mmCIF file of C-alpha atoms in Angstrom:
data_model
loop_
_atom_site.group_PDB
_atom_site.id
_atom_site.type_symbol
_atom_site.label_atom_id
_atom_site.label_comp_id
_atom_site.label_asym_id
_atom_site.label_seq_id
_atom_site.Cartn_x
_atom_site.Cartn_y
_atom_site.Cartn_z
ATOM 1 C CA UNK A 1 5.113 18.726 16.960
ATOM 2 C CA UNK A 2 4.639 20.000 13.006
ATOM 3 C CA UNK A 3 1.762 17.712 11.850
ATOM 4 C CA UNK A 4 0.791 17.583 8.070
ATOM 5 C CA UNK A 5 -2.362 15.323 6.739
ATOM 6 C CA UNK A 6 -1.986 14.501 2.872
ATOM 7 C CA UNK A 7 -4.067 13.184 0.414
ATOM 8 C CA UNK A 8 -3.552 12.001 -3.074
ATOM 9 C CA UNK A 9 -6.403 12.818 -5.344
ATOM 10 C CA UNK A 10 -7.531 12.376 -9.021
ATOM 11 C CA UNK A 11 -11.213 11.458 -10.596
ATOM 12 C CA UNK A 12 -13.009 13.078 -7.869
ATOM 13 C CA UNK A 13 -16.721 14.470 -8.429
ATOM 14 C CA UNK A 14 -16.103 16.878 -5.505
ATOM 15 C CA UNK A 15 -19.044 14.067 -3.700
ATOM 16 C CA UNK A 16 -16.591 12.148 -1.446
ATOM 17 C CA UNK A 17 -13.627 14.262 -0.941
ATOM 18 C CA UNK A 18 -16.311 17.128 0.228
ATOM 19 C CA UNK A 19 -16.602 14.561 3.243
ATOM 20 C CA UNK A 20 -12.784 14.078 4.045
ATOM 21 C CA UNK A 21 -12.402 17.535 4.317
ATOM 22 C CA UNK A 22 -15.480 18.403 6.403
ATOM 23 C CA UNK A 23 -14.543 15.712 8.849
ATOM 24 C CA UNK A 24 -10.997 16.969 8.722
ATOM 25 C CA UNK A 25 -11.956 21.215 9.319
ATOM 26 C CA UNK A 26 -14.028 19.748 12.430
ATOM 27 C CA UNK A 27 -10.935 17.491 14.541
ATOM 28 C CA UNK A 28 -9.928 18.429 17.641
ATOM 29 C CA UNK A 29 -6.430 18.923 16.749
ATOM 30 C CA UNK A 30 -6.353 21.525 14.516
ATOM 31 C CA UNK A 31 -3.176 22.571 14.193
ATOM 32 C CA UNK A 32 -1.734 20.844 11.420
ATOM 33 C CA UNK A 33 -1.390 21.729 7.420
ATOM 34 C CA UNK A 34 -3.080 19.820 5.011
ATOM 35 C CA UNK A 35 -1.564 18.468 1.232
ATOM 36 C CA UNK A 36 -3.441 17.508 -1.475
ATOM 37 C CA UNK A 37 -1.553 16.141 -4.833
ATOM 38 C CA UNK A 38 -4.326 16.682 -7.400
ATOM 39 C CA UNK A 39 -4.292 15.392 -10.918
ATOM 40 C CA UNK A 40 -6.698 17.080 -13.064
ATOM 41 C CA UNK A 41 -9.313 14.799 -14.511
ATOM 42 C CA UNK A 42 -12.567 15.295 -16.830
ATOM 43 C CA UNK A 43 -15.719 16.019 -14.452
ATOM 44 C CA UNK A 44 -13.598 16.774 -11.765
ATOM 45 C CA UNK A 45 -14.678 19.050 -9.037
ATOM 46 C CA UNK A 46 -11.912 18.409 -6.181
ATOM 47 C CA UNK A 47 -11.034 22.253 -6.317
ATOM 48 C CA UNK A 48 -14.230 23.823 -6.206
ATOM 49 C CA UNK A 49 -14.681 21.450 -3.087
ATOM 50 C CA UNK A 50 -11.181 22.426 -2.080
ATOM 51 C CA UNK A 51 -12.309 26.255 -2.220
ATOM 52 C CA UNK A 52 -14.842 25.956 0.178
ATOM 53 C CA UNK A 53 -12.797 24.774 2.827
ATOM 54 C CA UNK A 54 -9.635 27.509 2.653
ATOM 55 C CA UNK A 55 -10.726 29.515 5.784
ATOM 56 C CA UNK A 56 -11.329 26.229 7.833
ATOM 57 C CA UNK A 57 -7.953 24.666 6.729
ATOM 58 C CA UNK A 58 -4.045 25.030 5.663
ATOM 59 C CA UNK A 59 -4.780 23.917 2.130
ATOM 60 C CA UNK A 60 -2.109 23.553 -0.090
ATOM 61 C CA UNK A 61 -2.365 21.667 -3.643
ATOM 62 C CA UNK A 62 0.446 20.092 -5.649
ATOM 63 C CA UNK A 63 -0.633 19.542 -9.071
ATOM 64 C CA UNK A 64 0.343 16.502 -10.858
ATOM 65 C CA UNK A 65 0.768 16.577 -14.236
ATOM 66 C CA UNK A 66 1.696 13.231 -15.049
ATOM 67 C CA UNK A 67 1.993 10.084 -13.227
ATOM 68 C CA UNK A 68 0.041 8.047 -11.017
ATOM 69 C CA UNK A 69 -0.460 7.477 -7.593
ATOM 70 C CA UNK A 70 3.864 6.804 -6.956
ATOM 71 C CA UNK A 71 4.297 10.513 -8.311
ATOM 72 C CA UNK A 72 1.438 11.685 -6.152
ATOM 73 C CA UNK A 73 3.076 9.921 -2.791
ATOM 74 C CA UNK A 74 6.428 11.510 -3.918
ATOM 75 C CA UNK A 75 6.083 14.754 -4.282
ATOM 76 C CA UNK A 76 3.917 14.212 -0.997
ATOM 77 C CA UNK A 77 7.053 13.330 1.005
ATOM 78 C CA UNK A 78 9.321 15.753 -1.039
ATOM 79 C CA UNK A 79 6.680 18.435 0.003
ATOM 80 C CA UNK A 80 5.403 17.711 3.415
ATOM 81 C CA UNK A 81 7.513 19.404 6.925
ATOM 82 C CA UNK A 82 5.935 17.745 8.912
ATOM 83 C CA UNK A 83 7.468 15.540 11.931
ATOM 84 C CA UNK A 84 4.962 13.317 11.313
ATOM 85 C CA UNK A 85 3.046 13.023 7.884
ATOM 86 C CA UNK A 86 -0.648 11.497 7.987
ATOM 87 C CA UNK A 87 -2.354 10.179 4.964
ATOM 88 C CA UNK A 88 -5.386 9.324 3.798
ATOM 89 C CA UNK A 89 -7.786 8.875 0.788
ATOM 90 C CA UNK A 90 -10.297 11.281 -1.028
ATOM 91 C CA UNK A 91 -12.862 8.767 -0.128
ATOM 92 C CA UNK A 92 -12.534 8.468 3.151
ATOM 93 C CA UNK A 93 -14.147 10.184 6.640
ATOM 94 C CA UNK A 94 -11.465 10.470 9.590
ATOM 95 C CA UNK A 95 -13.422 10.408 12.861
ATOM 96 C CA UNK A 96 -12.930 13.886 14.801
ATOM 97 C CA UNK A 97 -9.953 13.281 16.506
ATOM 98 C CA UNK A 98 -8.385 11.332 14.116
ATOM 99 C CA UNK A 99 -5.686 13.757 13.760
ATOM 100 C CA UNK A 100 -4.871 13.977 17.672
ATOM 101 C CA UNK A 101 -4.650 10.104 18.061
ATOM 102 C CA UNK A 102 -2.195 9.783 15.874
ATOM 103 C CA UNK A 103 -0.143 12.768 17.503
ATOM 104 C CA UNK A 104 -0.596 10.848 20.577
ATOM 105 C CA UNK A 105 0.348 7.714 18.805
ATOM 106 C CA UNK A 106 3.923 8.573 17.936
ATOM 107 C CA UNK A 107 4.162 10.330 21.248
ATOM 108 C CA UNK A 108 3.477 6.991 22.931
ATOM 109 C CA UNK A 109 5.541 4.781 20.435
ATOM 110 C CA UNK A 110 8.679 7.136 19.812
ATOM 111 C CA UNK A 111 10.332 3.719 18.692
ATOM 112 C CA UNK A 112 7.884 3.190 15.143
ATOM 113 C CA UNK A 113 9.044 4.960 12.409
ATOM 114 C CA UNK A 114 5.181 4.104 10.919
ATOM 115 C CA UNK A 115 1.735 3.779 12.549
ATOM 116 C CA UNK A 116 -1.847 2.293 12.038
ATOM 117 C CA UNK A 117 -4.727 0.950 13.529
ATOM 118 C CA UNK A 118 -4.957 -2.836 14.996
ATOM 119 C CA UNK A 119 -7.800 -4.407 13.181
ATOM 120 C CA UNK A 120 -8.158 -6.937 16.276
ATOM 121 C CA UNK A 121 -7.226 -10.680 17.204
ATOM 122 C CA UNK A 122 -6.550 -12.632 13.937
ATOM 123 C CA UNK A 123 -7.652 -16.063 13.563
ATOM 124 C CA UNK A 124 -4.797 -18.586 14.621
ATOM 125 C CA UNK A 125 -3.548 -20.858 12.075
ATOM 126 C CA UNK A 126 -3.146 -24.690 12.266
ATOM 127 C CA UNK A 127 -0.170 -26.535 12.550
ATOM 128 C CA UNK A 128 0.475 -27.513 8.733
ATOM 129 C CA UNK A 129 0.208 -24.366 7.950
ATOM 130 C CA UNK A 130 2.925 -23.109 10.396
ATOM 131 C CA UNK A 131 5.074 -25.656 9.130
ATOM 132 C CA UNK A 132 4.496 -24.501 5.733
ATOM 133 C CA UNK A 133 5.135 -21.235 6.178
ATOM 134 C CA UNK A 134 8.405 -22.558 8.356
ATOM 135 C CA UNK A 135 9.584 -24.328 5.077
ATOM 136 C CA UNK A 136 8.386 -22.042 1.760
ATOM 137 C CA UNK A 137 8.000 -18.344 3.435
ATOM 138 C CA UNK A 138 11.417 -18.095 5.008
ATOM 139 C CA UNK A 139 12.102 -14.270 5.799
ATOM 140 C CA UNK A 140 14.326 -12.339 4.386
ATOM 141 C CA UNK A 141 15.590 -11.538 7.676
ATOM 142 C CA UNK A 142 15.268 -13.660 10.396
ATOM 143 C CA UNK A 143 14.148 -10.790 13.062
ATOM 144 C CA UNK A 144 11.134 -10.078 10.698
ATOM 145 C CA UNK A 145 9.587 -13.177 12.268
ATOM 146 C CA UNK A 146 8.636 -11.267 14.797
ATOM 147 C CA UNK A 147 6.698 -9.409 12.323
ATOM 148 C CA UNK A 148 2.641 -10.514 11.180
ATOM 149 C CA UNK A 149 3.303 -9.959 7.820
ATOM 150 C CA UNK A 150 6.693 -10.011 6.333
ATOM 151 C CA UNK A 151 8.449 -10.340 3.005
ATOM 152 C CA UNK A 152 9.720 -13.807 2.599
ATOM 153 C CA UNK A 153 12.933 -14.927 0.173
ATOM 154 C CA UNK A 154 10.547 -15.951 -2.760
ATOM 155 C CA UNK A 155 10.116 -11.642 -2.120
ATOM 156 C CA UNK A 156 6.353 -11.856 -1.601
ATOM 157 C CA UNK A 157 4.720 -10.526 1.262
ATOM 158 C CA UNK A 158 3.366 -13.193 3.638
ATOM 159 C CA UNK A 159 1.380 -13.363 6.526
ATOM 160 C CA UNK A 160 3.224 -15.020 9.676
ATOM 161 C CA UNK A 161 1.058 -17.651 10.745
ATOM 162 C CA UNK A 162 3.715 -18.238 13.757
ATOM 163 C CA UNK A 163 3.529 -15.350 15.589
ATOM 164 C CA UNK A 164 1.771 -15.454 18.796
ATOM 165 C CA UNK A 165 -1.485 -13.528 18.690
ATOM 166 C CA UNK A 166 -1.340 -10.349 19.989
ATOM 167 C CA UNK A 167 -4.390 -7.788 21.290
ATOM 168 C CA UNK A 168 -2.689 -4.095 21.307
ATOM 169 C CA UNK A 169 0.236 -3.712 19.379
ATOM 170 C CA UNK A 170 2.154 -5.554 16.854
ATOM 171 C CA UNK A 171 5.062 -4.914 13.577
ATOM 172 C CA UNK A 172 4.297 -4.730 10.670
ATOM 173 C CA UNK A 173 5.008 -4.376 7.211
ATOM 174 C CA UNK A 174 1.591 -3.715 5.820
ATOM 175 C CA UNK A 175 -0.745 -0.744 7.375
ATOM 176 C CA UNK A 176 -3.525 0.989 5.215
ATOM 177 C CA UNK A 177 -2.646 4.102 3.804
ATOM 178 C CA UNK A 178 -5.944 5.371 3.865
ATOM 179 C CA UNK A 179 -5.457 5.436 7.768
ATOM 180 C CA UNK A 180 -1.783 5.728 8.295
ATOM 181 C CA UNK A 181 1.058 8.000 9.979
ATOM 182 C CA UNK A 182 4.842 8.364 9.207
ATOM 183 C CA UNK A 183 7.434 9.821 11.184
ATOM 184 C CA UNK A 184 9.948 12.483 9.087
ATOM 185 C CA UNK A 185 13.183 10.535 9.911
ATOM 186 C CA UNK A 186 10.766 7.682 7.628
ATOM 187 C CA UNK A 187 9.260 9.381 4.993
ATOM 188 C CA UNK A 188 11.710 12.407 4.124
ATOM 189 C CA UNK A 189 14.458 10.071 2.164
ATOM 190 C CA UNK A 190 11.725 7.449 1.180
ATOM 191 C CA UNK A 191 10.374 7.371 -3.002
ATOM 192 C CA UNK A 192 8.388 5.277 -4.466
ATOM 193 C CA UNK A 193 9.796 3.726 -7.825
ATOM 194 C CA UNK A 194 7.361 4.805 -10.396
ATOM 195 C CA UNK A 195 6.021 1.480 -11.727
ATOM 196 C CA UNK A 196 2.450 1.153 -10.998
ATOM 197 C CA UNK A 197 -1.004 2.706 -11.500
ATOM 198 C CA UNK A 198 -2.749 2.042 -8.355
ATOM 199 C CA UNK A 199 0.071 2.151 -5.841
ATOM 200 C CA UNK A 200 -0.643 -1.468 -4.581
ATOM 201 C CA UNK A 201 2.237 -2.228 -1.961
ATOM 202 C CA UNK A 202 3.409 0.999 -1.284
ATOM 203 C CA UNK A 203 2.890 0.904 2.149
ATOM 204 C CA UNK A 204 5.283 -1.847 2.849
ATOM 205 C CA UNK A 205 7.627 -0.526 0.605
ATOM 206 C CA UNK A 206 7.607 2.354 3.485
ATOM 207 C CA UNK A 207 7.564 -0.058 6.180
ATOM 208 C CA UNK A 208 10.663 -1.763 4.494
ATOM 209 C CA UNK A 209 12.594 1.314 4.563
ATOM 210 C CA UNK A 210 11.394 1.878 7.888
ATOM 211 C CA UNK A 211 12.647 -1.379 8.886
ATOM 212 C CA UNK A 212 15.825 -0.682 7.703
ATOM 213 C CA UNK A 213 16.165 2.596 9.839
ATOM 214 C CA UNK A 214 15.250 0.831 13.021
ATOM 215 C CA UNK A 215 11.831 2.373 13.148
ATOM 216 C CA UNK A 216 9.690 -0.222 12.277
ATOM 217 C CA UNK A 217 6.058 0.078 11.459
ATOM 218 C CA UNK A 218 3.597 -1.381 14.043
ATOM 219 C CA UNK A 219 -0.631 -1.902 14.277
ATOM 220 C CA UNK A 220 -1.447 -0.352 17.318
ATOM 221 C CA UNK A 221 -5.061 -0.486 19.026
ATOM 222 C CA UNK A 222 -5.534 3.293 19.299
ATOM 223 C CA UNK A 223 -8.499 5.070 18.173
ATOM 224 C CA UNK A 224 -6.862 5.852 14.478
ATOM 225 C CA UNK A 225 -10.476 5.389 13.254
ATOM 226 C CA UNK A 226 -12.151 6.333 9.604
ATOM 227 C CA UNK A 227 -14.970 5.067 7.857
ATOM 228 C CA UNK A 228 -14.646 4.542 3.940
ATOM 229 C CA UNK A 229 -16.709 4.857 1.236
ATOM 230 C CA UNK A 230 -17.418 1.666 -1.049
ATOM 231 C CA UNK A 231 -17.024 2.982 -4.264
ATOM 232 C CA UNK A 232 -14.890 1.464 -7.570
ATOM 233 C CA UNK A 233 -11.431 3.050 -6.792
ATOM 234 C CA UNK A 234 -7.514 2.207 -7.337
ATOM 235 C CA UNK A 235 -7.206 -0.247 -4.451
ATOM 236 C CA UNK A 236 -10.745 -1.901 -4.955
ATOM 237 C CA UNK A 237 -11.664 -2.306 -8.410
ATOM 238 C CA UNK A 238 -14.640 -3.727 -9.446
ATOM 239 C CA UNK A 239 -13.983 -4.997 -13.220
ATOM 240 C CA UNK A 240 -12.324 -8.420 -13.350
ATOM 241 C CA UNK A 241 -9.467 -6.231 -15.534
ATOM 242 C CA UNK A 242 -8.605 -4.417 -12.636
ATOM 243 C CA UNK A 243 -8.786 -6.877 -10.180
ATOM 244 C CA UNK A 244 -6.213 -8.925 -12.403
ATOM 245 C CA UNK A 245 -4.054 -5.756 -12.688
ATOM 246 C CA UNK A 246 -4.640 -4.603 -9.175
ATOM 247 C CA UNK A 247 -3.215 -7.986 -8.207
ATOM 248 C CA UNK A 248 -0.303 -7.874 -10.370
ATOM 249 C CA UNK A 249 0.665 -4.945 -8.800
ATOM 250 C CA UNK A 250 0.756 -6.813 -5.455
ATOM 251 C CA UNK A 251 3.257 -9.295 -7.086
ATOM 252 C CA UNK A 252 6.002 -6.538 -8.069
ATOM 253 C CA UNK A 253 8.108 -7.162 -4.816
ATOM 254 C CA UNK A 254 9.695 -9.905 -6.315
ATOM 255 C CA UNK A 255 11.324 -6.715 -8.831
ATOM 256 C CA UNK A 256 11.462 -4.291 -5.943
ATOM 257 C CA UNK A 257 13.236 -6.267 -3.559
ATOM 258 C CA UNK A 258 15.674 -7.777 -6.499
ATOM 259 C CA UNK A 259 16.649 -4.009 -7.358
ATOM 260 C CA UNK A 260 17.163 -3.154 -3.960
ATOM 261 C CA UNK A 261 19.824 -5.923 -3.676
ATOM 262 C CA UNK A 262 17.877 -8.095 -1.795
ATOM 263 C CA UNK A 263 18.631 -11.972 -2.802
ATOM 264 C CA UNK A 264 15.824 -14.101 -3.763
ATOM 265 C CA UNK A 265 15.079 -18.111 -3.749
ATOM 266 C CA UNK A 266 13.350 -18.057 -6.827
ATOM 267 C CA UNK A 267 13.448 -21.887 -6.808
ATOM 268 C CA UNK A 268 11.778 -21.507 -3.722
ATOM 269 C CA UNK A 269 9.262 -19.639 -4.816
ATOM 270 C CA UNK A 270 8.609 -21.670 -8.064
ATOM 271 C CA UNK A 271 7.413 -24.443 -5.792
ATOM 272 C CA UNK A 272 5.540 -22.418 -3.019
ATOM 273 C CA UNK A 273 3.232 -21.054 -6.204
ATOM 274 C CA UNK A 274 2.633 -24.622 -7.521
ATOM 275 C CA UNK A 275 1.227 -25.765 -4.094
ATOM 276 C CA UNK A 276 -0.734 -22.635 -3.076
ATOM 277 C CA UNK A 277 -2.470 -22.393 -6.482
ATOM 278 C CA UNK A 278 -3.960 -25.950 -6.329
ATOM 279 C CA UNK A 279 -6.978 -24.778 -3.884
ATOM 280 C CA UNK A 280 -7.664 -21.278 -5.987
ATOM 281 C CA UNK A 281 -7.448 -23.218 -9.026
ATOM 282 C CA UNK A 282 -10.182 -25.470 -8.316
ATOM 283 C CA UNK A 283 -12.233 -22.563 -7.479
ATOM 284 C CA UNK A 284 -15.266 -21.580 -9.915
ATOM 285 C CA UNK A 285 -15.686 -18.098 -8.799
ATOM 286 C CA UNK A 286 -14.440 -15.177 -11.257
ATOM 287 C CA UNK A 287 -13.546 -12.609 -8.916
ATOM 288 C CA UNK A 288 -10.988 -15.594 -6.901
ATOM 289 C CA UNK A 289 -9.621 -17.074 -10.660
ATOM 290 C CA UNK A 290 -8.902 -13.313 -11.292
ATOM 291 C CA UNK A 291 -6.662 -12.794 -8.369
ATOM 292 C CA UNK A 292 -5.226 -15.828 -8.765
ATOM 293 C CA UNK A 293 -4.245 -14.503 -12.392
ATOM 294 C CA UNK A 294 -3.163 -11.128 -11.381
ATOM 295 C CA UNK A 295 -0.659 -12.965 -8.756
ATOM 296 C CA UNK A 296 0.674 -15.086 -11.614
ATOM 297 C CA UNK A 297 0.493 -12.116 -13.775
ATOM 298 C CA UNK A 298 2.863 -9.898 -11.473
ATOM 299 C CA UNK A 299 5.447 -12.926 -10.548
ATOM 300 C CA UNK A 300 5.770 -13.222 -14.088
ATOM 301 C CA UNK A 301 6.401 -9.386 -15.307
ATOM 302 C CA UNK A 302 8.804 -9.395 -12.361
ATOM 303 C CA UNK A 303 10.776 -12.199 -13.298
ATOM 304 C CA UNK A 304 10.980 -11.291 -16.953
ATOM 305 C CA UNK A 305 11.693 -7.227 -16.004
ATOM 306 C CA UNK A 306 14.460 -8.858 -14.059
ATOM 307 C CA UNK A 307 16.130 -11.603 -16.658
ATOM 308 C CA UNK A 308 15.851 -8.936 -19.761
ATOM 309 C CA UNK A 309 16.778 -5.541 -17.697
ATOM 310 C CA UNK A 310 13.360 -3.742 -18.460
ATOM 311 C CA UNK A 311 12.884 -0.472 -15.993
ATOM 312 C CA UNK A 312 10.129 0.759 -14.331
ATOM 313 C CA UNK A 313 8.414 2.581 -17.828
ATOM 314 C CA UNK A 314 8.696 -0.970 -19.351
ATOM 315 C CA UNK A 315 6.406 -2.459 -15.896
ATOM 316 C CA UNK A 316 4.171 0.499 -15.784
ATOM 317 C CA UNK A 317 3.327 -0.004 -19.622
ATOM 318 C CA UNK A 318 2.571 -3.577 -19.396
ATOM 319 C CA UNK A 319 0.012 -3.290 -16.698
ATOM 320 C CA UNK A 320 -2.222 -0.575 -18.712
ATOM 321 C CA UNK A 321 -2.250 -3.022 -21.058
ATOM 322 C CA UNK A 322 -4.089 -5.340 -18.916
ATOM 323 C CA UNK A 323 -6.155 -2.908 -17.326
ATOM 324 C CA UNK A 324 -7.113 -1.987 -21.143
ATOM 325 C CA UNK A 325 -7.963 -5.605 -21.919
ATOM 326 C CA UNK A 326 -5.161 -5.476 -24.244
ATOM 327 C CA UNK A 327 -2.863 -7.901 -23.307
ATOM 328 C CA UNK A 328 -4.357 -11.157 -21.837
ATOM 329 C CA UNK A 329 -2.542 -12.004 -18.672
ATOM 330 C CA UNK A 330 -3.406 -15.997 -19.405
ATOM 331 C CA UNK A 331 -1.132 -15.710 -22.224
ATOM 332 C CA UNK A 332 2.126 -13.873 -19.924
ATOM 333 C CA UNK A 333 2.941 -16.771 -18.931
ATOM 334 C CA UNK A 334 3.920 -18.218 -22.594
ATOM 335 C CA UNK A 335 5.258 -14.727 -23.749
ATOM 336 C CA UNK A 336 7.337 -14.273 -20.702
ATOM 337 C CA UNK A 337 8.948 -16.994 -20.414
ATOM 338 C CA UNK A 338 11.279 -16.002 -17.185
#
């Protein structure tokens, strides 16, 4: 089996990323070639760290010269050979025979198209809720019930507070992609529309293509273990700004699914939003107000991308303005009136 480990880099002081690839020269499966998609930054020392590891490992770097983390994933899958691709993050430390588990992995479970770890039981919910979720988060296929996540008809992604709980494997359509495998007949057709900055929700974006090629992505309790470094970073953000923008990003499905032909109940969704925004609203804490915003933020650049025919550029654009502090996302919902 051809094996290639990628990782999508950019504002790296060579500190973390010196880590990931010490941890990745030392795994017992060795026999696999690694990608990094590097954008040059200011103060960045990825390839001097990258340098020091050439004799150890099969180091080759794809320089990105625009673009944001969508470009980096693409030109990951348009570059990788592998027959299985793994990813991870610059921040990151894969335990030693992280790359052999995940071989073994897709050895074991020739039937999922993508692979991660099983975090463990989760908590079950109560009957309302179920009910809920049985009226408002309707999927957009009935078979991805058996799914714990899934994308419902208002085309947000939604837990499944249904499914039986499950202790060692179980679909889904939302892995990490810090810790994360993908078989070729997945990832070789799949790109990523370039409309973000951080690349929230690219992962079930994969899974949803994955889904729709039989292979579906599933949590498995394997030993796919890393350990991660808490630092401020695309997918955790520590200024309120990003947060808001980060969570935006989460809200794009609603456009995704649209322009993938997908049909929507925005209705539907109109009135899941009013009732699940009652408890976060009465919330005093800043960090919970600004995901609350972001979600609003997102469902709103969606619908309006949608109703006036705006592309990708037009998405992208409006988010840096947020992440700027340029555009206040409290007043979206007045200018985009969708």
């Amino acid at each position: 089996m051809e094996v290639t480990v990628a990782i999508p880099t950019h504002k790296n002081d060579g500190k973390t990323i010196f880590f990931t690839l010490q941890a990745l020269s030392k795994q017992t499966f060795s026999d696999f070639s690694l990608l990094i998609a590097y954008k040059p930054s200011e103060n960045d020392h990825t390839l001097d760290v990258v340098e020091k590891f050439t004799k150890e490992l099969d180091i080759k770097v794809l320089i990105q010269s625009e673009g944001y983390l969508d470009e980096a994933m693409n030109s990951i899958y348009s570059a990788s050979k592998g027959d299985i691709l793994i990813t991870t993050d610059d921040d990151s430390v894969p335990s030693l025979n992280w790359v052999e588990a995940h071989v073994n992995a897709h050895e074991k479970h020739y039937d999922s198209g993508v692979l991660g770890p099983f975090s463990g039981l989760v908590r079950p919910s109560s009957f309302l809720r179920s009910i809920y979720g049985d009226i408002f988060e309707i999927p957009l296929e009935s078979d991805m019930r058996t799914f714990n996540n899934y994308f419902s008809k208002t085309g947000l992604l939604v837990r499944n507070h249904s499914l039986p709980r499950e202790n060692y494997k179980v679909k889904t359509f939302n892995p990490i992609g810090v810790n994360m495998s993908v078989k070729r007949e997945v990832y070789s057709d799949f790109r990523l529309l370039p409309m973000t900055i951080r690349g929230i929700n690219y992962e079930p974006y994969l899974c949803l293509h994955a889904y729709e090629k039989g292979l579906p992505c599933a949590l498995i309790n394997d030993n796919l273990s890393v350990e991660h470094f808490d630092r401020d970073s695309m997918s955790r953000p520590k200024t309120l700004n990003g947060v808001i923008e980060r969570f935006a990003e989460a809200s794009l499905s609603i456009y995704y699914l649209a322009k993938k032909g997908y049909t929507l109940d925005l209705r539907r969704l109109k009135m899941d939003l009013f009732f699940k925004s009652i408890p976060w609203r009465l919330r005093n804490n800043p960090l919970t107000k600004a995901q609350l915003q972001g979600i609003m933020t997102g469902i709103k650049i969606s619908l309006y991308a949608l109703k006036e025919n705006k592309d990708e550029v037009w998405i992208r654009n409006t988010l840096k303005q947020i992440q700027g502090g340029k555009l206040d996302p409290i007043e979206i919902a007045g200018n985009f009136n969708a």
